[in-house]
Amino acid sequence: GLSSQGRLLLTELQNGAEGWAELYNDSDESVDLGSFYLTDNIGSPYKFRLPKIKLAPREYAVVRLTGETAEDGWSAGFKLNSSEGGLYMFNADGSLECCMLFDPAMPSEVSAVAIYDAEPDEGIAALMPRLPCAVRYTSQVTVAEENSGRIFDSIVWREDEGELPVIINEVLPKNKYGITDAEGDRSDWAELYNRSSEAVSLSGLYLTDRLDTPDRWALPDITLGAGEYLLVFLSGKDCAEGELHASFGLSSKDAGVYLCSFDGMIYSGIPIPQGIPKNVSVGRGDDGSLKFFAAPTPGGENVTYGFDSWEGLGGFDPHSVYISEVCAVTEPRSDAGDWAELYNGSSVSVELTGWSITDDPDEPKKYPLDGCSIPA
């Protein structure tokens, strides 16, 4: 929040090619902006003079920090690059009015916000004992509006500790015999799961195979209901409508798949061990621990048996549902038919909706088993 200082304040900014700074008149009288200057260099206080207009009480103004100039007078002619972590406002006599010191590694999806009624940052307090502030960060960027109260402290990615309602629940990194997409391709896939009790918008979430590029593919602005699953093919086809396809595929060098949120700089990931066999998925067990599944379950709960290690997997799984016997020798034109027997080797009843049997690997859903279940 803002304390009632009766001053012109720096309140929010973004750096980079589309950078900007937000000013706020925290007083009961109009302020002549032409008496103030902005700079990214504290040793050069008169770099950009604000337009000669009056800013009404409790009103905002926005200055573009893109490195360009404009006839309207609202472009400063400099920008805040990846090595500059400060913006300063001086008055006409060269006195520092206020400043914001921030992490120059701040991504474009995040803004820095100034909080004037909190314990000030030491660096700012040393420069500005008259009007110190704390700088925090938010993904709820507001331009010329009151700042969001949803803030976090630092520009450092950290692993989810239960905060994210949506997580990656299962990943199949080598889809050899599994499901196909609408075009008949067997792409790798990642499955998302909303573990919360409320519907969640996926806007602002990203999938990536590299944490140094957390915003590699943006999930669409759709809602995932409580307890629901969502399948995303990692095909490189880049489709955010209907059947979802990320803009990247997996390679043998990838160490994991990650779901990233800039709201707090948090990620949820599933590691992919080197050497994992084809058609073995990595997912979460009932207790959240990592398991390996010889029978992946795309778009649904991980109900098949999960192993602690992938070694030896990739073939027959005696702890899941499997074909235990087949008869294909009935007499021609007899009333008897060929048959296949399924056995549930797990310790729980298995619902077979989404499962199928086939005699053609290119038509994996030839005979769906929806509505069937096999007791333990």
mmCIF file of C-alpha atoms in Angstrom:
data_model
loop_
_atom_site.group_PDB
_atom_site.id
_atom_site.type_symbol
_atom_site.label_atom_id
_atom_site.label_comp_id
_atom_site.label_asym_id
_atom_site.label_seq_id
_atom_site.Cartn_x
_atom_site.Cartn_y
_atom_site.Cartn_z
ATOM 1 C CA GLY A 1 0.000 0.000 0.000
ATOM 2 C CA LEU A 2 0.917 3.708 -0.089
ATOM 3 C CA SER A 3 1.305 5.888 2.927
ATOM 4 C CA SER A 4 -0.046 9.424 2.727
ATOM 5 C CA GLN A 5 3.190 11.267 2.022
ATOM 6 C CA GLY A 6 1.794 14.033 -0.147
ATOM 7 C CA ARG A 7 4.451 13.391 -2.784
ATOM 8 C CA LEU A 8 4.928 12.204 -6.357
ATOM 9 C CA LEU A 9 5.880 8.523 -6.122
ATOM 10 C CA LEU A 10 7.312 5.777 -8.287
ATOM 11 C CA THR A 11 4.910 2.875 -7.760
ATOM 12 C CA GLU A 12 5.457 0.162 -10.412
ATOM 13 C CA LEU A 13 7.738 -0.614 -13.353
ATOM 14 C CA GLN A 14 8.772 -3.183 -15.928
ATOM 15 C CA ASN A 15 12.128 -3.399 -17.645
ATOM 16 C CA GLY A 16 13.192 -4.692 -21.051
ATOM 17 C CA ALA A 17 12.143 -3.740 -24.585
ATOM 18 C CA GLU A 18 8.562 -2.874 -23.530
ATOM 19 C CA GLY A 19 9.498 -1.272 -20.215
ATOM 20 C CA TRP A 20 7.556 1.459 -18.432
ATOM 21 C CA ALA A 21 7.317 3.236 -15.103
ATOM 22 C CA GLU A 22 4.196 4.240 -13.204
ATOM 23 C CA LEU A 23 3.963 7.478 -11.207
ATOM 24 C CA TYR A 24 1.337 8.316 -8.591
ATOM 25 C CA ASN A 25 0.348 11.659 -7.083
ATOM 26 C CA ASP A 26 -0.090 10.740 -3.427
ATOM 27 C CA SER A 27 -1.272 14.186 -2.368
ATOM 28 C CA ASP A 28 -4.394 16.331 -2.162
ATOM 29 C CA GLU A 29 -3.134 18.852 -4.725
ATOM 30 C CA SER A 30 -2.132 18.736 -8.370
ATOM 31 C CA VAL A 31 1.580 18.208 -9.049
ATOM 32 C CA ASP A 32 3.544 19.883 -11.862
ATOM 33 C CA LEU A 33 5.317 16.929 -13.467
ATOM 34 C CA GLY A 34 7.676 19.229 -15.373
ATOM 35 C CA SER A 35 9.567 19.797 -12.097
ATOM 36 C CA PHE A 36 10.743 16.159 -11.976
ATOM 37 C CA TYR A 37 13.235 14.003 -13.860
ATOM 38 C CA LEU A 38 13.678 10.255 -14.371
ATOM 39 C CA THR A 39 16.975 8.468 -14.880
ATOM 40 C CA ASP A 40 18.516 5.000 -14.798
ATOM 41 C CA ASN A 41 21.848 6.509 -13.730
ATOM 42 C CA ILE A 42 21.989 8.099 -10.290
ATOM 43 C CA GLY A 43 25.033 10.096 -11.416
ATOM 44 C CA SER A 44 23.051 11.669 -14.278
ATOM 45 C CA PRO A 45 19.889 13.039 -12.626
ATOM 46 C CA TYR A 46 18.482 15.071 -15.545
ATOM 47 C CA LYS A 47 18.288 12.325 -18.162
ATOM 48 C CA PHE A 48 14.548 12.692 -18.868
ATOM 49 C CA ARG A 49 12.272 15.564 -17.897
ATOM 50 C CA LEU A 50 8.644 14.680 -17.326
ATOM 51 C CA PRO A 51 6.039 16.477 -19.472
ATOM 52 C CA LYS A 52 4.981 19.934 -18.311
ATOM 53 C CA ILE A 53 1.488 19.014 -17.241
ATOM 54 C CA LYS A 54 -0.313 18.837 -13.901
ATOM 55 C CA LEU A 55 -1.140 15.442 -12.446
ATOM 56 C CA ALA A 56 -4.367 15.531 -10.442
ATOM 57 C CA PRO A 57 -4.516 14.244 -6.861
ATOM 58 C CA ARG A 58 -4.585 10.428 -6.539
ATOM 59 C CA GLU A 59 -3.984 10.019 -10.270
ATOM 60 C CA TYR A 60 -1.440 7.907 -12.161
ATOM 61 C CA ALA A 61 0.849 8.648 -15.089
ATOM 62 C CA VAL A 62 2.918 6.179 -17.123
ATOM 63 C CA VAL A 63 6.279 6.824 -18.794
ATOM 64 C CA ARG A 64 7.532 4.481 -21.515
ATOM 65 C CA LEU A 65 11.072 3.161 -20.958
ATOM 66 C CA THR A 66 11.690 1.594 -24.368
ATOM 67 C CA GLY A 67 14.808 3.445 -25.474
ATOM 68 C CA GLU A 68 12.830 5.485 -28.005
ATOM 69 C CA THR A 69 11.380 8.998 -28.006
ATOM 70 C CA ALA A 70 7.913 10.138 -29.024
ATOM 71 C CA GLU A 71 6.218 13.431 -29.788
ATOM 72 C CA ASP A 72 3.709 12.982 -26.965
ATOM 73 C CA GLY A 73 6.543 13.441 -24.433
ATOM 74 C CA TRP A 74 5.893 10.215 -22.520
ATOM 75 C CA SER A 75 8.871 8.204 -23.826
ATOM 76 C CA ALA A 76 11.990 8.653 -21.736
ATOM 77 C CA GLY A 77 14.544 7.835 -24.460
ATOM 78 C CA PHE A 78 16.241 5.192 -22.315
ATOM 79 C CA LYS A 79 15.334 1.682 -21.209
ATOM 80 C CA LEU A 80 16.177 -0.503 -18.248
ATOM 81 C CA ASN A 81 18.312 -3.359 -19.547
ATOM 82 C CA SER A 82 19.340 -6.661 -17.966
ATOM 83 C CA SER A 83 22.260 -5.056 -16.106
ATOM 84 C CA GLU A 84 20.430 -2.038 -14.679
ATOM 85 C CA GLY A 85 18.485 -2.470 -11.472
ATOM 86 C CA GLY A 86 17.493 1.037 -10.535
ATOM 87 C CA LEU A 87 15.154 3.862 -11.526
ATOM 88 C CA TYR A 88 15.484 7.259 -9.837
ATOM 89 C CA MET A 89 13.340 10.393 -9.751
ATOM 90 C CA PHE A 90 14.991 13.762 -9.070
ATOM 91 C CA ASN A 91 13.513 17.215 -8.642
ATOM 92 C CA ALA A 92 14.688 20.391 -10.377
ATOM 93 C CA ASP A 93 17.363 21.213 -7.777
ATOM 94 C CA GLY A 94 18.977 17.761 -8.143
ATOM 95 C CA SER A 95 17.588 16.215 -4.984
ATOM 96 C CA LEU A 96 16.569 12.582 -5.124
ATOM 97 C CA GLU A 97 12.797 12.368 -4.615
ATOM 98 C CA CYS A 98 12.341 8.577 -4.684
ATOM 99 C CA CYS A 99 13.770 5.480 -6.292
ATOM 100 C CA MET A 100 13.135 1.803 -6.963
ATOM 101 C CA LEU A 101 15.954 -0.751 -6.841
ATOM 102 C CA PHE A 102 14.998 -4.100 -8.365
ATOM 103 C CA ASP A 103 16.452 -7.336 -9.721
ATOM 104 C CA PRO A 104 17.409 -6.728 -13.379
ATOM 105 C CA ALA A 105 16.731 -10.428 -14.076
ATOM 106 C CA MET A 106 13.004 -9.694 -13.656
ATOM 107 C CA PRO A 107 11.159 -11.423 -16.558
ATOM 108 C CA SER A 108 8.711 -9.638 -18.829
ATOM 109 C CA GLU A 109 5.758 -11.435 -17.202
ATOM 110 C CA VAL A 110 6.498 -9.738 -13.864
ATOM 111 C CA SER A 111 6.564 -6.140 -12.620
ATOM 112 C CA ALA A 112 8.304 -4.537 -9.647
ATOM 113 C CA VAL A 113 6.063 -2.677 -7.200
ATOM 114 C CA ALA A 114 6.980 -0.141 -4.504
ATOM 115 C CA ILE A 115 5.470 -0.495 -1.037
ATOM 116 C CA TYR A 116 5.786 2.632 1.097
ATOM 117 C CA ASP A 117 4.211 1.368 4.295
ATOM 118 C CA ALA A 118 6.460 -1.676 4.772
ATOM 119 C CA GLU A 119 9.929 -2.218 6.230
ATOM 120 C CA PRO A 120 12.141 -0.545 3.593
ATOM 121 C CA ASP A 121 14.881 -2.291 1.643
ATOM 122 C CA GLU A 122 18.296 -1.417 3.050
ATOM 123 C CA GLY A 123 19.688 -0.110 -0.231
ATOM 124 C CA ILE A 124 16.746 2.211 -0.794
ATOM 125 C CA ALA A 125 16.696 3.378 2.816
ATOM 126 C CA ALA A 126 20.382 4.342 2.527
ATOM 127 C CA LEU A 127 19.665 6.442 -0.568
ATOM 128 C CA MET A 128 16.282 7.765 0.506
ATOM 129 C CA PRO A 129 15.971 8.118 4.286
ATOM 130 C CA ARG A 130 13.148 10.667 3.753
ATOM 131 C CA LEU A 131 10.986 8.346 1.653
ATOM 132 C CA PRO A 132 12.187 4.755 1.678
ATOM 133 C CA CYS A 133 10.186 1.872 0.273
ATOM 134 C CA ALA A 134 10.316 -1.881 -0.164
ATOM 135 C CA VAL A 135 10.351 -3.319 -3.698
ATOM 136 C CA ARG A 136 8.491 -6.556 -4.291
ATOM 137 C CA TYR A 137 7.277 -8.378 -7.414
ATOM 138 C CA THR A 138 3.979 -9.443 -8.916
ATOM 139 C CA SER A 139 2.664 -11.272 -11.957
ATOM 140 C CA GLN A 140 -0.612 -9.348 -11.576
ATOM 141 C CA VAL A 141 0.681 -6.376 -13.551
ATOM 142 C CA THR A 142 -1.434 -3.219 -13.256
ATOM 143 C CA VAL A 143 -0.728 -0.197 -15.436
ATOM 144 C CA ALA A 144 -2.057 3.146 -14.140
ATOM 145 C CA GLU A 145 -4.080 1.315 -11.501
ATOM 146 C CA GLU A 146 -3.716 0.416 -7.847
ATOM 147 C CA ASN A 147 -1.035 -2.231 -7.406
ATOM 148 C CA SER A 148 -1.968 -5.844 -6.788
ATOM 149 C CA GLY A 149 -1.565 -7.100 -3.259
ATOM 150 C CA ARG A 150 -0.430 -10.503 -4.591
ATOM 151 C CA ILE A 151 3.323 -10.106 -4.318
ATOM 152 C CA PHE A 152 6.478 -12.142 -3.735
ATOM 153 C CA ASP A 153 9.948 -11.271 -2.527
ATOM 154 C CA SER A 154 12.542 -12.269 -5.113
ATOM 155 C CA ILE A 155 13.224 -13.234 -8.735
ATOM 156 C CA VAL A 156 14.283 -16.801 -8.017
ATOM 157 C CA TRP A 157 12.567 -19.899 -9.362
ATOM 158 C CA ARG A 158 11.699 -22.423 -6.667
ATOM 159 C CA GLU A 159 10.055 -25.831 -6.662
ATOM 160 C CA ASP A 160 6.421 -26.110 -5.642
ATOM 161 C CA GLU A 161 5.811 -27.014 -2.009
ATOM 162 C CA GLY A 162 2.072 -27.481 -2.284
ATOM 163 C CA GLU A 163 1.094 -23.954 -3.381
ATOM 164 C CA LEU A 164 0.216 -24.725 -7.006
ATOM 165 C CA PRO A 165 -3.317 -26.069 -7.458
ATOM 166 C CA VAL A 166 -2.383 -27.598 -10.836
ATOM 167 C CA ILE A 167 0.600 -29.913 -11.190
ATOM 168 C CA ILE A 168 2.114 -32.263 -13.740
ATOM 169 C CA ASN A 169 0.811 -35.691 -12.777
ATOM 170 C CA GLU A 170 2.308 -37.954 -15.448
ATOM 171 C CA VAL A 171 4.690 -37.746 -18.419
ATOM 172 C CA LEU A 172 5.280 -40.253 -21.206
ATOM 173 C CA PRO A 173 8.637 -39.288 -22.772
ATOM 174 C CA LYS A 174 8.839 -42.102 -25.363
ATOM 175 C CA ASN A 175 5.412 -42.902 -26.787
ATOM 176 C CA LYS A 176 5.955 -46.051 -28.860
ATOM 177 C CA TYR A 177 2.692 -48.004 -28.503
ATOM 178 C CA GLY A 178 0.429 -45.567 -26.643
ATOM 179 C CA ILE A 179 -2.338 -43.213 -27.680
ATOM 180 C CA THR A 180 -2.274 -41.261 -30.911
ATOM 181 C CA ASP A 181 -3.324 -37.674 -31.505
ATOM 182 C CA ALA A 182 -6.031 -36.558 -33.929
ATOM 183 C CA GLU A 183 -3.583 -36.836 -36.837
ATOM 184 C CA GLY A 184 -2.601 -40.384 -35.944
ATOM 185 C CA ASP A 185 0.822 -39.461 -34.536
ATOM 186 C CA ARG A 186 2.197 -41.002 -31.367
ATOM 187 C CA SER A 187 3.619 -37.964 -29.643
ATOM 188 C CA ASP A 188 5.046 -37.770 -26.154
ATOM 189 C CA TRP A 189 2.653 -36.206 -23.653
ATOM 190 C CA ALA A 190 2.273 -34.564 -20.265
ATOM 191 C CA GLU A 191 -0.792 -34.848 -18.064
ATOM 192 C CA LEU A 192 -1.931 -32.004 -15.785
ATOM 193 C CA TYR A 193 -4.052 -32.496 -12.685
ATOM 194 C CA ASN A 194 -6.040 -29.997 -10.630
ATOM 195 C CA ARG A 195 -5.507 -31.266 -7.093
ATOM 196 C CA SER A 196 -7.507 -28.455 -5.509
ATOM 197 C CA SER A 197 -11.192 -28.353 -4.556
ATOM 198 C CA GLU A 198 -11.989 -25.484 -6.938
ATOM 199 C CA ALA A 199 -11.900 -24.866 -10.682
ATOM 200 C CA VAL A 200 -8.679 -23.177 -11.808
ATOM 201 C CA SER A 201 -7.870 -21.061 -14.872
ATOM 202 C CA LEU A 202 -4.726 -22.180 -16.692
ATOM 203 C CA SER A 203 -3.990 -18.650 -17.884
ATOM 204 C CA GLY A 204 -0.528 -17.603 -16.718
ATOM 205 C CA LEU A 205 0.841 -21.152 -16.619
ATOM 206 C CA TYR A 206 3.557 -22.417 -18.947
ATOM 207 C CA LEU A 207 5.005 -25.769 -19.960
ATOM 208 C CA THR A 208 8.685 -26.175 -20.697
ATOM 209 C CA ASP A 209 11.416 -28.774 -20.897
ATOM 210 C CA ARG A 210 14.036 -26.213 -19.821
ATOM 211 C CA LEU A 211 13.907 -24.197 -16.612
ATOM 212 C CA ASP A 212 16.129 -21.538 -18.189
ATOM 213 C CA THR A 213 13.193 -20.901 -20.594
ATOM 214 C CA PRO A 214 10.178 -21.157 -18.253
ATOM 215 C CA ASP A 215 7.717 -19.521 -20.664
ATOM 216 C CA ARG A 216 8.361 -21.833 -23.599
ATOM 217 C CA TRP A 217 4.671 -22.672 -24.200
ATOM 218 C CA ALA A 218 1.732 -20.815 -22.666
ATOM 219 C CA LEU A 219 -1.282 -22.853 -21.679
ATOM 220 C CA PRO A 220 -4.581 -21.478 -23.025
ATOM 221 C CA ASP A 221 -7.032 -19.526 -20.899
ATOM 222 C CA ILE A 222 -9.270 -22.469 -20.122
ATOM 223 C CA THR A 223 -10.637 -23.780 -16.836
ATOM 224 C CA LEU A 224 -9.674 -27.109 -15.303
ATOM 225 C CA GLY A 225 -12.270 -28.347 -12.840
ATOM 226 C CA ALA A 226 -11.486 -29.663 -9.379
ATOM 227 C CA GLY A 227 -10.029 -33.162 -9.637
ATOM 228 C CA GLU A 228 -9.875 -33.017 -13.428
ATOM 229 C CA TYR A 229 -7.039 -34.093 -15.721
ATOM 230 C CA LEU A 230 -5.804 -32.489 -18.941
ATOM 231 C CA LEU A 231 -3.568 -34.049 -21.585
ATOM 232 C CA VAL A 232 -1.059 -31.976 -23.564
ATOM 233 C CA PHE A 233 0.843 -33.597 -26.427
ATOM 234 C CA LEU A 234 4.530 -32.616 -26.527
ATOM 235 C CA SER A 235 4.626 -32.731 -30.303
ATOM 236 C CA GLY A 236 5.948 -29.323 -31.382
ATOM 237 C CA LYS A 237 2.699 -28.666 -33.282
ATOM 238 C CA ASP A 238 1.808 -25.636 -31.114
ATOM 239 C CA CYS A 239 -1.977 -25.832 -30.851
ATOM 240 C CA ALA A 240 -3.864 -24.140 -27.984
ATOM 241 C CA GLU A 241 -7.404 -24.942 -29.158
ATOM 242 C CA GLY A 242 -9.165 -28.283 -29.019
ATOM 243 C CA GLU A 243 -6.538 -31.002 -28.717
ATOM 244 C CA LEU A 244 -3.604 -29.304 -27.010
ATOM 245 C CA HIS A 245 -0.089 -29.514 -28.446
ATOM 246 C CA ALA A 246 2.927 -27.748 -26.946
ATOM 247 C CA SER A 247 5.338 -25.912 -29.227
ATOM 248 C CA PHE A 248 8.179 -28.253 -28.293
ATOM 249 C CA GLY A 249 8.901 -31.959 -28.259
ATOM 250 C CA LEU A 250 11.147 -33.995 -26.005
ATOM 251 C CA SER A 251 14.613 -35.253 -26.839
ATOM 252 C CA SER A 252 16.926 -37.762 -25.194
ATOM 253 C CA LYS A 253 18.768 -34.838 -23.589
ATOM 254 C CA ASP A 254 15.747 -33.480 -21.706
ATOM 255 C CA ALA A 255 15.922 -33.986 -17.947
ATOM 256 C CA GLY A 256 12.287 -33.196 -17.187
ATOM 257 C CA VAL A 257 9.017 -31.449 -17.998
ATOM 258 C CA TYR A 258 7.974 -28.460 -15.885
ATOM 259 C CA LEU A 259 4.813 -26.450 -15.270
ATOM 260 C CA CYS A 260 5.809 -22.877 -14.417
ATOM 261 C CA SER A 261 3.868 -20.055 -12.784
ATOM 262 C CA PHE A 262 5.257 -16.523 -12.667
ATOM 263 C CA ASP A 263 2.901 -15.880 -9.753
ATOM 264 C CA GLY A 264 5.569 -16.466 -7.134
ATOM 265 C CA MET A 265 8.128 -17.925 -9.580
ATOM 266 C CA ILE A 266 7.072 -21.512 -8.744
ATOM 267 C CA TYR A 267 7.404 -24.656 -10.843
ATOM 268 C CA SER A 268 6.102 -28.213 -10.632
ATOM 269 C CA GLY A 269 8.173 -30.786 -12.472
ATOM 270 C CA ILE A 270 8.487 -34.437 -13.393
ATOM 271 C CA PRO A 271 12.096 -35.574 -13.930
ATOM 272 C CA ILE A 272 12.915 -37.848 -16.862
ATOM 273 C CA PRO A 273 15.759 -40.251 -16.114
ATOM 274 C CA GLN A 274 18.226 -41.003 -18.904
ATOM 275 C CA GLY A 275 17.684 -44.450 -20.381
ATOM 276 C CA ILE A 276 14.005 -44.799 -19.478
ATOM 277 C CA PRO A 277 12.436 -47.452 -21.770
ATOM 278 C CA LYS A 278 9.869 -46.739 -24.453
ATOM 279 C CA ASN A 279 6.251 -46.525 -23.322
ATOM 280 C CA VAL A 280 7.159 -46.245 -19.630
ATOM 281 C CA SER A 281 5.671 -43.146 -18.010
ATOM 282 C CA VAL A 282 6.822 -41.172 -14.976
ATOM 283 C CA GLY A 283 4.095 -40.008 -12.626
ATOM 284 C CA ARG A 284 2.973 -39.449 -9.083
ATOM 285 C CA GLY A 285 1.822 -42.142 -6.695
ATOM 286 C CA ASP A 286 -0.954 -41.721 -4.136
ATOM 287 C CA ASP A 287 1.490 -40.089 -1.704
ATOM 288 C CA GLY A 288 2.937 -37.749 -4.347
ATOM 289 C CA SER A 289 6.172 -39.696 -4.736
ATOM 290 C CA LEU A 290 7.543 -40.451 -8.204
ATOM 291 C CA LYS A 291 6.595 -43.783 -9.714
ATOM 292 C CA PHE A 292 7.217 -45.490 -13.040
ATOM 293 C CA PHE A 293 4.300 -47.037 -14.914
ATOM 294 C CA ALA A 294 4.532 -49.804 -17.492
ATOM 295 C CA ALA A 295 0.854 -49.104 -18.251
ATOM 296 C CA PRO A 296 0.465 -45.299 -18.637
ATOM 297 C CA THR A 297 -2.951 -43.753 -17.985
ATOM 298 C CA PRO A 298 -3.204 -40.575 -20.106
ATOM 299 C CA GLY A 299 -5.955 -38.221 -18.976
ATOM 300 C CA GLY A 300 -6.830 -40.121 -15.837
ATOM 301 C CA GLU A 301 -5.801 -41.219 -12.377
ATOM 302 C CA ASN A 302 -2.606 -43.276 -12.085
ATOM 303 C CA VAL A 303 -4.388 -46.488 -11.083
ATOM 304 C CA THR A 304 -1.954 -49.009 -12.581
ATOM 305 C CA TYR A 305 0.906 -50.357 -10.507
ATOM 306 C CA GLY A 306 3.708 -47.868 -9.981
ATOM 307 C CA PHE A 307 7.310 -49.047 -9.644
ATOM 308 C CA ASP A 308 10.013 -47.273 -7.651
ATOM 309 C CA SER A 309 12.536 -47.809 -10.458
ATOM 310 C CA TRP A 310 12.228 -47.939 -14.238
ATOM 311 C CA GLU A 311 14.895 -50.636 -14.599
ATOM 312 C CA GLY A 312 13.423 -53.796 -16.037
ATOM 313 C CA LEU A 313 10.234 -52.077 -17.187
ATOM 314 C CA GLY A 314 9.008 -51.582 -20.701
ATOM 315 C CA GLY A 315 7.497 -55.033 -21.134
ATOM 316 C CA PHE A 316 5.151 -57.263 -19.207
ATOM 317 C CA ASP A 317 3.774 -55.790 -15.950
ATOM 318 C CA PRO A 318 2.397 -58.528 -13.623
ATOM 319 C CA HIS A 319 1.063 -55.899 -11.198
ATOM 320 C CA SER A 320 -1.336 -54.325 -13.685
ATOM 321 C CA VAL A 321 -4.087 -55.504 -16.027
ATOM 322 C CA TYR A 322 -2.753 -57.812 -18.706
ATOM 323 C CA ILE A 323 -3.876 -60.365 -21.287
ATOM 324 C CA SER A 324 -3.496 -63.699 -19.550
ATOM 325 C CA GLU A 325 -4.871 -66.053 -22.228
ATOM 326 C CA VAL A 326 -6.022 -65.943 -25.862
ATOM 327 C CA CYS A 327 -8.006 -68.449 -27.906
ATOM 328 C CA ALA A 328 -7.970 -68.072 -31.689
ATOM 329 C CA VAL A 329 -8.529 -71.652 -32.862
ATOM 330 C CA THR A 330 -12.320 -71.979 -33.001
ATOM 331 C CA GLU A 331 -13.830 -74.003 -35.831
ATOM 332 C CA PRO A 332 -14.865 -71.984 -38.908
ATOM 333 C CA ARG A 333 -18.613 -71.312 -39.110
ATOM 334 C CA SER A 334 -19.092 -72.532 -35.552
ATOM 335 C CA ASP A 335 -21.047 -70.580 -32.966
ATOM 336 C CA ALA A 336 -17.948 -70.171 -30.796
ATOM 337 C CA GLY A 337 -15.803 -67.068 -31.130
ATOM 338 C CA ASP A 338 -12.180 -66.252 -30.498
ATOM 339 C CA TRP A 339 -11.555 -64.668 -27.118
ATOM 340 C CA ALA A 340 -9.000 -62.958 -24.919
ATOM 341 C CA GLU A 341 -8.851 -63.139 -21.128
ATOM 342 C CA LEU A 342 -7.771 -60.152 -19.032
ATOM 343 C CA TYR A 343 -6.381 -60.454 -15.509
ATOM 344 C CA ASN A 344 -5.970 -57.724 -12.886
ATOM 345 C CA GLY A 345 -2.680 -58.371 -11.104
ATOM 346 C CA SER A 346 -2.957 -55.315 -8.884
ATOM 347 C CA SER A 347 -4.357 -55.078 -5.363
ATOM 348 C CA VAL A 348 -7.223 -52.735 -6.303
ATOM 349 C CA SER A 349 -10.171 -52.809 -8.653
ATOM 350 C CA VAL A 350 -9.275 -51.207 -12.009
ATOM 351 C CA GLU A 351 -11.767 -49.176 -14.048
ATOM 352 C CA LEU A 352 -11.051 -49.817 -17.763
ATOM 353 C CA THR A 353 -12.662 -46.682 -19.202
ATOM 354 C CA GLY A 354 -10.080 -45.282 -21.601
ATOM 355 C CA TRP A 355 -8.528 -48.719 -22.143
ATOM 356 C CA SER A 356 -8.904 -50.790 -25.305
ATOM 357 C CA ILE A 357 -7.704 -53.993 -26.948
ATOM 358 C CA THR A 358 -6.668 -54.376 -30.567
ATOM 359 C CA ASP A 359 -4.972 -56.663 -33.043
ATOM 360 C CA ASP A 360 -3.483 -53.682 -34.896
ATOM 361 C CA PRO A 361 -0.874 -51.397 -33.230
ATOM 362 C CA ASP A 362 -1.830 -48.658 -35.693
ATOM 363 C CA GLU A 363 -5.435 -48.765 -34.428
ATOM 364 C CA PRO A 364 -4.954 -48.851 -30.630
ATOM 365 C CA LYS A 365 -8.595 -48.057 -29.779
ATOM 366 C CA LYS A 366 -10.162 -50.713 -31.999
ATOM 367 C CA TYR A 367 -12.259 -52.218 -29.177
ATOM 368 C CA PRO A 368 -12.810 -49.787 -26.261
ATOM 369 C CA LEU A 369 -13.355 -51.244 -22.792
ATOM 370 C CA ASP A 370 -15.240 -48.217 -21.450
ATOM 371 C CA GLY A 371 -17.589 -49.049 -18.602
ATOM 372 C CA CYS A 372 -15.812 -52.266 -17.679
ATOM 373 C CA SER A 373 -13.889 -52.886 -14.481
ATOM 374 C CA ILE A 374 -11.890 -55.802 -13.095
ATOM 375 C CA PRO A 375 -11.800 -56.528 -9.368
ATOM 376 C CA ALA A 376 -8.444 -57.075 -7.676
#
